[in-house]
mmCIF file with all atom_site columns, C-alpha atoms in Angstrom:
data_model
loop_
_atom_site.group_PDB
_atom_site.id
_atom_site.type_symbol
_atom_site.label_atom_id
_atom_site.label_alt_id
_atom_site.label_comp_id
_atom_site.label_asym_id
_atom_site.label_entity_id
_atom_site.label_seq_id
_atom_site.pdbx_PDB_ins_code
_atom_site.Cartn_x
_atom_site.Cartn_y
_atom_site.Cartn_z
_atom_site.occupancy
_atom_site.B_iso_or_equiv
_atom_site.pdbx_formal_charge
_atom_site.auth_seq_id
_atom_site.auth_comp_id
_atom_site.auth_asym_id
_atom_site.auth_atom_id
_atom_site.pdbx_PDB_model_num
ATOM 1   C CA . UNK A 1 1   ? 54.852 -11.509 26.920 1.00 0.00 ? 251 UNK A CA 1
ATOM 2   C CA . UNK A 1 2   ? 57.177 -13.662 25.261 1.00 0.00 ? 252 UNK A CA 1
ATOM 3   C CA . UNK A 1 3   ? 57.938 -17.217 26.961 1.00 0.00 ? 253 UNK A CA 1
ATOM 4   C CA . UNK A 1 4   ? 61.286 -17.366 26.180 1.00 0.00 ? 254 UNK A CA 1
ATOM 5   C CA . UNK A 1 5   ? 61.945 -14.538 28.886 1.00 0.00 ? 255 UNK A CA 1
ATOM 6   C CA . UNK A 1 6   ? 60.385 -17.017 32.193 1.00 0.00 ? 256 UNK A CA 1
ATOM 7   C CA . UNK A 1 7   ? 63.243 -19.274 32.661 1.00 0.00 ? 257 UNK A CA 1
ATOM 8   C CA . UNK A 1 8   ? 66.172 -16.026 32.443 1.00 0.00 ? 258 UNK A CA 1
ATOM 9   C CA . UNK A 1 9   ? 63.823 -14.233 34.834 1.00 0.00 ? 259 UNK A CA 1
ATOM 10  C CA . UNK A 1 10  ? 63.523 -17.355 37.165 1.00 0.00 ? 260 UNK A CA 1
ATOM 11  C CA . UNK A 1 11  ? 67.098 -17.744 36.784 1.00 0.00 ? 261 UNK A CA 1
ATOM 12  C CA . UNK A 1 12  ? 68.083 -14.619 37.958 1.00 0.00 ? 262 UNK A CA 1
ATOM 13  C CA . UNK A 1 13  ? 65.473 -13.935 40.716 1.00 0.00 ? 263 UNK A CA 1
ATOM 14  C CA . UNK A 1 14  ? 67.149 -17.754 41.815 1.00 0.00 ? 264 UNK A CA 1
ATOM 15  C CA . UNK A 1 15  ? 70.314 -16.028 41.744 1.00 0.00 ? 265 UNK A CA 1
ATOM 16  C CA . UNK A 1 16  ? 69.730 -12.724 43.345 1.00 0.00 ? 266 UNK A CA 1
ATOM 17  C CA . UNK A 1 17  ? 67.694 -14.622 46.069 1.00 0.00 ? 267 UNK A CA 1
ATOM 18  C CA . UNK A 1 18  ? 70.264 -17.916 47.422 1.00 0.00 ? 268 UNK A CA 1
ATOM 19  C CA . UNK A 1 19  ? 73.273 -15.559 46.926 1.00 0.00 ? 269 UNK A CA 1
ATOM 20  C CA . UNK A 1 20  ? 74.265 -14.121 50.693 1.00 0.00 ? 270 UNK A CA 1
ATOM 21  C CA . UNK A 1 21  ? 73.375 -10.582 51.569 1.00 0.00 ? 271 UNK A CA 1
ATOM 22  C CA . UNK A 1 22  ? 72.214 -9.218  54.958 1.00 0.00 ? 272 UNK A CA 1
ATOM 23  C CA . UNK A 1 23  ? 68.790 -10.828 54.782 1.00 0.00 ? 273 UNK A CA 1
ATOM 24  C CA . UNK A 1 24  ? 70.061 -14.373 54.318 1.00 0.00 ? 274 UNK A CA 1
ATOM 25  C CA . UNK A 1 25  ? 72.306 -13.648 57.165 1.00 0.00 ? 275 UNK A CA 1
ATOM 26  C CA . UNK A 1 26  ? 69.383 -13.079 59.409 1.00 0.00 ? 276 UNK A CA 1
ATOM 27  C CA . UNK A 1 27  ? 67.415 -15.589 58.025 1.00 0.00 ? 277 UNK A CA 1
ATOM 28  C CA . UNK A 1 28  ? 69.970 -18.221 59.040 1.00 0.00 ? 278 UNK A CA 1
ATOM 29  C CA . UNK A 1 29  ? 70.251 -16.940 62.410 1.00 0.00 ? 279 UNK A CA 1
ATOM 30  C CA . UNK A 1 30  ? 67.004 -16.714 62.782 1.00 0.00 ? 280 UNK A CA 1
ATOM 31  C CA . UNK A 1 31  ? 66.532 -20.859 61.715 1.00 0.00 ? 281 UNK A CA 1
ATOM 32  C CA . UNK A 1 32  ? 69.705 -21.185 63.933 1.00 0.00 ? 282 UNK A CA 1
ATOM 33  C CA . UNK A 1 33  ? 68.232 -19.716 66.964 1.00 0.00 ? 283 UNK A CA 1
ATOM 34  C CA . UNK A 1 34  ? 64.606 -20.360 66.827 1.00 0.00 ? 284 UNK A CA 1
ATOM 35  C CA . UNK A 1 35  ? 64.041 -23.095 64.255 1.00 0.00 ? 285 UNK A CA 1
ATOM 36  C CA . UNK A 1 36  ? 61.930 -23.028 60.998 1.00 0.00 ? 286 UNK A CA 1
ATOM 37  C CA . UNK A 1 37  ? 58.475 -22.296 62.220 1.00 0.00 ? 287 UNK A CA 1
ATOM 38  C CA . UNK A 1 38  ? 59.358 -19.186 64.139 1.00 0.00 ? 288 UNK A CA 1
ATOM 39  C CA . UNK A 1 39  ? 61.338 -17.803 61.116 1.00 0.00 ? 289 UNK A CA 1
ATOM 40  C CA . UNK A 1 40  ? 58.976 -18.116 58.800 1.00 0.00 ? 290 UNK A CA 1
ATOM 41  C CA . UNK A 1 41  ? 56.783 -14.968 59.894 1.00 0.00 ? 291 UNK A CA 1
ATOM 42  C CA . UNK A 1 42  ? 60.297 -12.748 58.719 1.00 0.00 ? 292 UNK A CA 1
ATOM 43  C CA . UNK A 1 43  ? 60.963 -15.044 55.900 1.00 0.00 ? 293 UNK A CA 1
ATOM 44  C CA . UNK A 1 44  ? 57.003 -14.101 54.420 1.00 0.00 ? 294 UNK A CA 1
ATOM 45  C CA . UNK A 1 45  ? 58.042 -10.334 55.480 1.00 0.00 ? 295 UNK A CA 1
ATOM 46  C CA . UNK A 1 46  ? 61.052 -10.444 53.885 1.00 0.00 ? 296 UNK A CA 1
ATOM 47  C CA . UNK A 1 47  ? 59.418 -12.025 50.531 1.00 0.00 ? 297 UNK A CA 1
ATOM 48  C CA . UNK A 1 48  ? 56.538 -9.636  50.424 1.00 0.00 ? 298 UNK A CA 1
ATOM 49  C CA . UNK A 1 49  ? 58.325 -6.398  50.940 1.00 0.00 ? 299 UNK A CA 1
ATOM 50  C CA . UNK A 1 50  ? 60.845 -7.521  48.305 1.00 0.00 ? 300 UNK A CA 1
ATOM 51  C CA . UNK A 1 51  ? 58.106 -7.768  46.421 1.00 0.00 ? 301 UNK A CA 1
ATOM 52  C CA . UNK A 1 52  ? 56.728 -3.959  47.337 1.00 0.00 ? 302 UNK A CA 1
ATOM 53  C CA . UNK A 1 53  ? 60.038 -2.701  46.291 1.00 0.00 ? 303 UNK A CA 1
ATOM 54  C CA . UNK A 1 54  ? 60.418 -4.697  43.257 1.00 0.00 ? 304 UNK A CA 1
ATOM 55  C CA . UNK A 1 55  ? 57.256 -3.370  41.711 1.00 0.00 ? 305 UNK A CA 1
ATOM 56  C CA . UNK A 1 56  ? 58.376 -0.074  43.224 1.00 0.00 ? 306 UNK A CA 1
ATOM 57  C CA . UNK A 1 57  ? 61.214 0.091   41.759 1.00 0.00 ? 307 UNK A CA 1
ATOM 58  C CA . UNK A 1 58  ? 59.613 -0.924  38.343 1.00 0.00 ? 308 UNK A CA 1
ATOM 59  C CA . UNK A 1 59  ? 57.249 1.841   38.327 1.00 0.00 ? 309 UNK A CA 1
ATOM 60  C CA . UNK A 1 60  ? 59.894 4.371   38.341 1.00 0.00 ? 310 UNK A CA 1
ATOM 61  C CA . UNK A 1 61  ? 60.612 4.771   42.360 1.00 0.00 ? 311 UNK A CA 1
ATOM 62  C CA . UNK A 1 62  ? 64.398 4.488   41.265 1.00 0.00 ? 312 UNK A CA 1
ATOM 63  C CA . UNK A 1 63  ? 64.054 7.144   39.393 1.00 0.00 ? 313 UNK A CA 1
ATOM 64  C CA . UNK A 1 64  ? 62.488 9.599   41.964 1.00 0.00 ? 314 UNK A CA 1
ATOM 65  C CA . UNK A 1 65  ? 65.536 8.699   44.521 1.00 0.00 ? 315 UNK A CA 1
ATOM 66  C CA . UNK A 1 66  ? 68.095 9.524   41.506 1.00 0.00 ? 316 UNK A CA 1
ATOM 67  C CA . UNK A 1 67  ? 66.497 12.976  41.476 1.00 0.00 ? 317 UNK A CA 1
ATOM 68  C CA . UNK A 1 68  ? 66.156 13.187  45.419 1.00 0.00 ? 318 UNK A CA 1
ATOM 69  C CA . UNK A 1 69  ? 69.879 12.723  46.819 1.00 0.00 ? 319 UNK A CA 1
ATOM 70  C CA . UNK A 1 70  ? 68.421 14.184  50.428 1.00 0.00 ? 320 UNK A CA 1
ATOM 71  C CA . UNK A 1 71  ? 65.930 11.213  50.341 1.00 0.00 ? 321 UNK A CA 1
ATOM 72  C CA . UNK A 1 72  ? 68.563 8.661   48.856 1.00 0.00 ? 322 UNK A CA 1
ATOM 73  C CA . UNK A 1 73  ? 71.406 9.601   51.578 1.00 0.00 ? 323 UNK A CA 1
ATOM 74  C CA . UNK A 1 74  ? 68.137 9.459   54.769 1.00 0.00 ? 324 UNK A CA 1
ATOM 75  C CA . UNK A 1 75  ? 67.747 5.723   53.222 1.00 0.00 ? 325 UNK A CA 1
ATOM 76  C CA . UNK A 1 76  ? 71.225 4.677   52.839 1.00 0.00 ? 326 UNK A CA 1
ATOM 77  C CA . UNK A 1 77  ? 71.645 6.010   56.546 1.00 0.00 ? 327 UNK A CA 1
ATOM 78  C CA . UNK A 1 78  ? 68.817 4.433   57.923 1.00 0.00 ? 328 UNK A CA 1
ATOM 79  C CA . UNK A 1 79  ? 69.902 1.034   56.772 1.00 0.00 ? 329 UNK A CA 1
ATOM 80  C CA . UNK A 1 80  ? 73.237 1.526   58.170 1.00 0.00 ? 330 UNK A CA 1
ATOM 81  C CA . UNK A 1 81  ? 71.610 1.980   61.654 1.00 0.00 ? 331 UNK A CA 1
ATOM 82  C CA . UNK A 1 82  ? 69.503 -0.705  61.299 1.00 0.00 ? 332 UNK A CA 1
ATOM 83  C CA . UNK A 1 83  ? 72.097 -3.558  59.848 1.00 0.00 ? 333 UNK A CA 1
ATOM 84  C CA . UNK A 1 84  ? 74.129 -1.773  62.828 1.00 0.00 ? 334 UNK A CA 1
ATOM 85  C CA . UNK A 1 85  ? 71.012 -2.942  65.185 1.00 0.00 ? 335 UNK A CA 1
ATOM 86  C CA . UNK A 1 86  ? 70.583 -6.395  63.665 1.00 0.00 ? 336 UNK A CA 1
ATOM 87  C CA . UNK A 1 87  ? 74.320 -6.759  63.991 1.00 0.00 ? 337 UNK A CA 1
ATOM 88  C CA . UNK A 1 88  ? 74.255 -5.617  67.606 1.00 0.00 ? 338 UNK A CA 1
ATOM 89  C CA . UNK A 1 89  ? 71.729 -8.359  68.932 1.00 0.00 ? 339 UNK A CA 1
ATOM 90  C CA . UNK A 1 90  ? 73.386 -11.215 66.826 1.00 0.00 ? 340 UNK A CA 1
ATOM 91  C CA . UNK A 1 91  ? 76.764 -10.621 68.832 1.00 0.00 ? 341 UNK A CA 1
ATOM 92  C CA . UNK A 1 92  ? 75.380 -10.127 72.415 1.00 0.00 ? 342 UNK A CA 1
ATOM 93  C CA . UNK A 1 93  ? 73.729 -13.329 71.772 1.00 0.00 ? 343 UNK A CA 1
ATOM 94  C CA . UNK A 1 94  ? 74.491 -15.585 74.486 1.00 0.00 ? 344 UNK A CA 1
ATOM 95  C CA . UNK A 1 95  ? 74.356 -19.017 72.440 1.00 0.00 ? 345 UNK A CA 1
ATOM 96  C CA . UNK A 1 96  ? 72.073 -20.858 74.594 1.00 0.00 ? 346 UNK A CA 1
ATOM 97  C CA . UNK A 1 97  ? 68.660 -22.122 73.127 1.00 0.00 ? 347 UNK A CA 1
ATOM 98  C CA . UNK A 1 98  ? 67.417 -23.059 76.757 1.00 0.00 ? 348 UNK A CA 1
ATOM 99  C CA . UNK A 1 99  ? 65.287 -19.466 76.459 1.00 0.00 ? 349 UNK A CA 1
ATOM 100 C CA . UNK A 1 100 ? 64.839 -19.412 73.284 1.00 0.00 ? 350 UNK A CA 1
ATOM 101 C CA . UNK A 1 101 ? 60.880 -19.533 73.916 1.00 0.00 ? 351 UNK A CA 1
ATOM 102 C CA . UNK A 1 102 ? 61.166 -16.206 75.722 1.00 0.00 ? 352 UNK A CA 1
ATOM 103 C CA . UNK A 1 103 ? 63.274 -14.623 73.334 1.00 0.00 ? 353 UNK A CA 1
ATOM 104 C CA . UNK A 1 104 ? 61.330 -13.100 69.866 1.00 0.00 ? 354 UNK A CA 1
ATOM 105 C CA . UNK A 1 105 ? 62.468 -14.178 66.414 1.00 0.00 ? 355 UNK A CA 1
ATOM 106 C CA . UNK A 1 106 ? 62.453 -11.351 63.938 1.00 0.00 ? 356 UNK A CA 1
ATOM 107 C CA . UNK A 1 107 ? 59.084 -11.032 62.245 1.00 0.00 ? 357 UNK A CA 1
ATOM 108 C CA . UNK A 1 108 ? 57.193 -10.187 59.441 1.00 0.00 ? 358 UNK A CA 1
ATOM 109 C CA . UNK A 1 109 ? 57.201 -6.590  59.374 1.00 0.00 ? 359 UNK A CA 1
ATOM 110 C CA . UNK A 1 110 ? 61.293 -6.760  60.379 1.00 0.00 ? 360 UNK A CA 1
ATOM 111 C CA . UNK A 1 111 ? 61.647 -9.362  57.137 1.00 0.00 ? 361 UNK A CA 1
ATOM 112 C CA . UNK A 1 112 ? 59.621 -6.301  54.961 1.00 0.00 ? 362 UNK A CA 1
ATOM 113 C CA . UNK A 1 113 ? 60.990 -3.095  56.487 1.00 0.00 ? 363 UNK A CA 1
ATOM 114 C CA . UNK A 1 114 ? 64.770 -4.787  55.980 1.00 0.00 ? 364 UNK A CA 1
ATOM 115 C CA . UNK A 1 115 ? 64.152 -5.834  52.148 1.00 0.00 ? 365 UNK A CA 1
ATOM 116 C CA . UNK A 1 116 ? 63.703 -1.987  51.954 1.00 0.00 ? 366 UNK A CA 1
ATOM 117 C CA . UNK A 1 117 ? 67.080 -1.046  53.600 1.00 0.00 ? 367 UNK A CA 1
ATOM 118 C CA . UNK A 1 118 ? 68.498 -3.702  51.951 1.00 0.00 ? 368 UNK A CA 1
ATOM 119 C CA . UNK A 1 119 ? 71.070 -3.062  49.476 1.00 0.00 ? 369 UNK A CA 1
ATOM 120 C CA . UNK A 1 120 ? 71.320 -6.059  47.630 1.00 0.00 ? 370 UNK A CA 1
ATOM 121 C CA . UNK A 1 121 ? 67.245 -5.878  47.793 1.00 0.00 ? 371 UNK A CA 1
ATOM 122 C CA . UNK A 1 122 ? 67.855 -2.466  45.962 1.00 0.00 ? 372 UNK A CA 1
ATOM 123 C CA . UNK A 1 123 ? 69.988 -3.287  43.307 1.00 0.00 ? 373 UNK A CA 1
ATOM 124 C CA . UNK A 1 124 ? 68.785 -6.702  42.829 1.00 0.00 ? 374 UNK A CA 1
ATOM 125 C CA . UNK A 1 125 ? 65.173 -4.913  41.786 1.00 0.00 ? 375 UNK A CA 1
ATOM 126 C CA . UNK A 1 126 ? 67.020 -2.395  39.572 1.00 0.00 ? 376 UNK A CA 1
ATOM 127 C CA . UNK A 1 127 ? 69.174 -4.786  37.971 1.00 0.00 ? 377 UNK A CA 1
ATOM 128 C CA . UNK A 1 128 ? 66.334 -7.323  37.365 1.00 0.00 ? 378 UNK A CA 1
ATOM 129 C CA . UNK A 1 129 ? 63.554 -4.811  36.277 1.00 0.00 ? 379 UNK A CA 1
ATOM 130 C CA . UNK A 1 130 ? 66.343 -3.021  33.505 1.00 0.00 ? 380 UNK A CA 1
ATOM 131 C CA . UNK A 1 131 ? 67.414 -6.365  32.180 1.00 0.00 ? 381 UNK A CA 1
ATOM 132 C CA . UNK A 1 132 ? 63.807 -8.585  31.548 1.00 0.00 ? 382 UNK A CA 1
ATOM 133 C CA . UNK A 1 133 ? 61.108 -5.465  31.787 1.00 0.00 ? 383 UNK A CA 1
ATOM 134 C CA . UNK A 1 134 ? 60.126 -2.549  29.451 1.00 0.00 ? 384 UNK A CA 1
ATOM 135 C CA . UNK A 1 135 ? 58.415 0.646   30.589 1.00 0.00 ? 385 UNK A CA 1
ATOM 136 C CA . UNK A 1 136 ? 55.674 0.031   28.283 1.00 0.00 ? 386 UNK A CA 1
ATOM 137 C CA . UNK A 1 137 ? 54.460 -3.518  28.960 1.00 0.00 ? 387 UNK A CA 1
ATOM 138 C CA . UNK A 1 138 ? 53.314 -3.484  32.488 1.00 0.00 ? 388 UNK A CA 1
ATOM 139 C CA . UNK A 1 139 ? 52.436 -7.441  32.150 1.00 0.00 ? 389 UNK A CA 1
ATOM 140 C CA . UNK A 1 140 ? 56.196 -8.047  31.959 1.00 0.00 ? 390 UNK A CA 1
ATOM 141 C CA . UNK A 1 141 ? 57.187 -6.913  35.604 1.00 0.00 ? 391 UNK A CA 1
ATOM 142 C CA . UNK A 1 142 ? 53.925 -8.511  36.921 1.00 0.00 ? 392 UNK A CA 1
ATOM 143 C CA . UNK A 1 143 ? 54.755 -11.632 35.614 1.00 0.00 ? 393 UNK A CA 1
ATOM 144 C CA . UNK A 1 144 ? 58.289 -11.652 36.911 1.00 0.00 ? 394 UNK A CA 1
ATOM 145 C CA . UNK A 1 145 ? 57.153 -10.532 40.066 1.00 0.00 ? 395 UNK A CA 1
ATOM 146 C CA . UNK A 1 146 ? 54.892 -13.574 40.095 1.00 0.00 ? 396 UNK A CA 1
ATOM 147 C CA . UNK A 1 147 ? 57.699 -15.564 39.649 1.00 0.00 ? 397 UNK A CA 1
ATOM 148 C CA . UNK A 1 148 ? 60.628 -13.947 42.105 1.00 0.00 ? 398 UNK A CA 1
ATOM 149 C CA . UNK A 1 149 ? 57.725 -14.508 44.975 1.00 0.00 ? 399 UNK A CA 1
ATOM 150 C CA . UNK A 1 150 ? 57.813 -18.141 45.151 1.00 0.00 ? 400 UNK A CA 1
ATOM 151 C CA . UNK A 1 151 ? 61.533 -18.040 44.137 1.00 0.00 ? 401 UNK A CA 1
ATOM 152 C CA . UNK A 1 152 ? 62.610 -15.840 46.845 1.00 0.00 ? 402 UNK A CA 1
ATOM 153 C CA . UNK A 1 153 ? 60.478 -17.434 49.776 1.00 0.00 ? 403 UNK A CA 1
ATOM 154 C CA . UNK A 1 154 ? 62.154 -20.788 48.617 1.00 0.00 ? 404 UNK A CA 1
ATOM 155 C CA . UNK A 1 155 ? 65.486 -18.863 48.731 1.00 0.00 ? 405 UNK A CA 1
ATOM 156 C CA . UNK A 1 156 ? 65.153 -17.861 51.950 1.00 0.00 ? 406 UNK A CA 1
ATOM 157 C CA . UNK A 1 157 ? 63.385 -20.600 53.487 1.00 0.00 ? 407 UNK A CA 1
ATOM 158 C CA . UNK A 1 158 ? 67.124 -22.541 52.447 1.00 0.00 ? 408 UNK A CA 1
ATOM 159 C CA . UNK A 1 159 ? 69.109 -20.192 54.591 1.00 0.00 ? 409 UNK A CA 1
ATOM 160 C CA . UNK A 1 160 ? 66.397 -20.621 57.536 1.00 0.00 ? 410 UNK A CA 1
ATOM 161 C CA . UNK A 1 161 ? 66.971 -24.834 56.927 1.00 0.00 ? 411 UNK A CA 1
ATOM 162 C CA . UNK A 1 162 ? 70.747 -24.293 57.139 1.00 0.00 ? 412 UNK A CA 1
ATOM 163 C CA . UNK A 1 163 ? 70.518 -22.783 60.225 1.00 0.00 ? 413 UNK A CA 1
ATOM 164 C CA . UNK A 1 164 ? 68.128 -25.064 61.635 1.00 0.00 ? 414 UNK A CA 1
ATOM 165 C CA . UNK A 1 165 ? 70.388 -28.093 60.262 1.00 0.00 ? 415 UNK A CA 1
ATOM 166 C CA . UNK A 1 166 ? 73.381 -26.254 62.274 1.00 0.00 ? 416 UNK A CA 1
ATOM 167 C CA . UNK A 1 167 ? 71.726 -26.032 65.109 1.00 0.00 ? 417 UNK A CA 1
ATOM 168 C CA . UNK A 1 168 ? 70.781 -29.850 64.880 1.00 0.00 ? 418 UNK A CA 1
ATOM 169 C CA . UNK A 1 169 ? 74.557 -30.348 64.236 1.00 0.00 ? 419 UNK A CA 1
ATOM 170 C CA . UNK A 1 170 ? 76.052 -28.195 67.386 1.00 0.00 ? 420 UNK A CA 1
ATOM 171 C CA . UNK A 1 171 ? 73.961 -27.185 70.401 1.00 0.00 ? 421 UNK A CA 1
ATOM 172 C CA . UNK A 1 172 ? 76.668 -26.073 72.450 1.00 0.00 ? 422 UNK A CA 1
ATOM 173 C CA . UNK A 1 173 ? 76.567 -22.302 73.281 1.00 0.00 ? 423 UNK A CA 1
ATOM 174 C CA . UNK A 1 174 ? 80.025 -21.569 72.636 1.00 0.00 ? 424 UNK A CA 1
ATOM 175 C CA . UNK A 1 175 ? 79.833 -22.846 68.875 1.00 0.00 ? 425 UNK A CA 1
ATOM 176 C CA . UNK A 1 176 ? 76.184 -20.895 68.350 1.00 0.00 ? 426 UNK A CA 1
ATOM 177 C CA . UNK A 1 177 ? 77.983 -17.805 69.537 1.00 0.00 ? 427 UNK A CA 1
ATOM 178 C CA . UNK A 1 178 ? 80.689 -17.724 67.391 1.00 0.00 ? 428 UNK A CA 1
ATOM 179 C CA . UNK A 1 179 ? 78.341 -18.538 64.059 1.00 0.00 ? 429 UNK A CA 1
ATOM 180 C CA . UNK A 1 180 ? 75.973 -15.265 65.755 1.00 0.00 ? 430 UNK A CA 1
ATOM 181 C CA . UNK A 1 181 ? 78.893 -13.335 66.047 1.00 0.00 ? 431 UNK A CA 1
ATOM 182 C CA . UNK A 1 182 ? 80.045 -14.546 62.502 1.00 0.00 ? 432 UNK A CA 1
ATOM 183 C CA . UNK A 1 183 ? 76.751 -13.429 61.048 1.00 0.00 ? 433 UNK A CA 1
ATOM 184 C CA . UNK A 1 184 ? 77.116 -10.046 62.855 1.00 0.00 ? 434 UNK A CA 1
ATOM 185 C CA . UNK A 1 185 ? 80.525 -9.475  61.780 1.00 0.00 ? 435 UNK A CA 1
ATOM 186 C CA . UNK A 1 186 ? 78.947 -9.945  57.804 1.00 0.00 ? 436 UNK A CA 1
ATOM 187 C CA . UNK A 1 187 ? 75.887 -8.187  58.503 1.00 0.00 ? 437 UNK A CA 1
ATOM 188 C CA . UNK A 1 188 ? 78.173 -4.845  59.563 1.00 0.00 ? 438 UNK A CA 1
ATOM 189 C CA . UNK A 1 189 ? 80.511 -5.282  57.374 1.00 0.00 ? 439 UNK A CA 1
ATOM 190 C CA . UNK A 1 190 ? 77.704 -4.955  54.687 1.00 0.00 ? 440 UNK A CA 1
ATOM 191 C CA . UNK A 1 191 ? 77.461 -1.411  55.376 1.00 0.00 ? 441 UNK A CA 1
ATOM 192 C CA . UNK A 1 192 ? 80.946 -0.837  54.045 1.00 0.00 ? 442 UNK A CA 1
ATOM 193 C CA . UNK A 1 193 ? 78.782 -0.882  50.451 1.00 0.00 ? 443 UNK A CA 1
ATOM 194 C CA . UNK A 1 194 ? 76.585 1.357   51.435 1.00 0.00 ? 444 UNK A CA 1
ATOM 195 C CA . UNK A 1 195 ? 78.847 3.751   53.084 1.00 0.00 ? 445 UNK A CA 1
ATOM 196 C CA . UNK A 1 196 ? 80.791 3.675   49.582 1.00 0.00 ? 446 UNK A CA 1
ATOM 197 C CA . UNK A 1 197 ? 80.839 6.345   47.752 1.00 0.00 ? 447 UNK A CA 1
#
């Protein structure tokens, strides 16, 4: 494994993980709604089933979907219904944090199963794995996947902070709704990629 190749590989798993995509979306509403501690459960989710499909991805599951376009079109369809969901209870949010107890913050296995239905999640795994790894040294993707864990978890801890910061900032339930309905307008409008042709 040559050295030289850590800091490029942090760099980009950096870059793939603070850069906004559906998962950071829900991450800050998630610190916005319910604060830091409850979000962390879907921000460990998130991490770890990045993580799955990274590895995935680097043992040749891109390949298998290239030569499965039934299986490839059931995926890109499933995450369009479920961004549609996320983006669904972000704008019937009512705002108010008075409940907030009662309500449940997205989880762990929400955080994992999204990664997977992710776009971004998808191409940041192919992108990453073709540029630093070789299909014959093994020890390369398990050492960047050692280091896009930590990387990403930071990542999205930052977008969970943000939205607990905002929330610090503006309590009124007006102001929460429009950032909720904000985040669900970008989280639908995310399925314009995958709906692309």
């Amino acid at each position: 494994m040559d050295l030289s190749l850590i800091l490029p590989m942090s760099a980009f798993a950096l870059a793939a993980s603070l850069s906004p995509g559906p998962v950071n979306m829900v991450c800050l509403g998630s610190g916005t709604r319910h604060g830091v501690r409850a979000s962390l459960g879907f921000v460990s989710g998130a991490t770890l089933g990045f993580i799955g499909l990274f590895v995935a991805v680097g043992l040749g599951l891109a390949g298998v979907l290239l030569r499965q376009p039934g299986l490839a079109a059931l995926m890109r369809w499933a995450a369009v219904a479920f961004l549609l969901y996320l983006s669904w209870q972000l704008a019937r949010d009512s705002g108010e944090l008075a409940g907030r107890d009662q309500d449940t913050p997205p989880g762990f296995v929400a955080g994992a199963l999204m990664q997977w239905l992710n776009p971004k999640a998808w191409l940041a795994a192919a992108s990453g794995v073709g540029a630093y790894t070789h299909a014959a040294r093994p020890e390369e993707l398990a050492v960047f996947a050692g280091l896009y864990a930590p990387i990403c978890w930071l990542s999205l801890g930052c977008w969970v902070y943000a939205g607990a910061a905002f929330r610090r900032l503006s309590t009124t339930p007006r102001v929460l709704r429009r950032l909720n309905r904000g985040l669900a307008a970008l989280l639908a409008g995310s399925c314009v990629f995958l709906l692309w042709p």
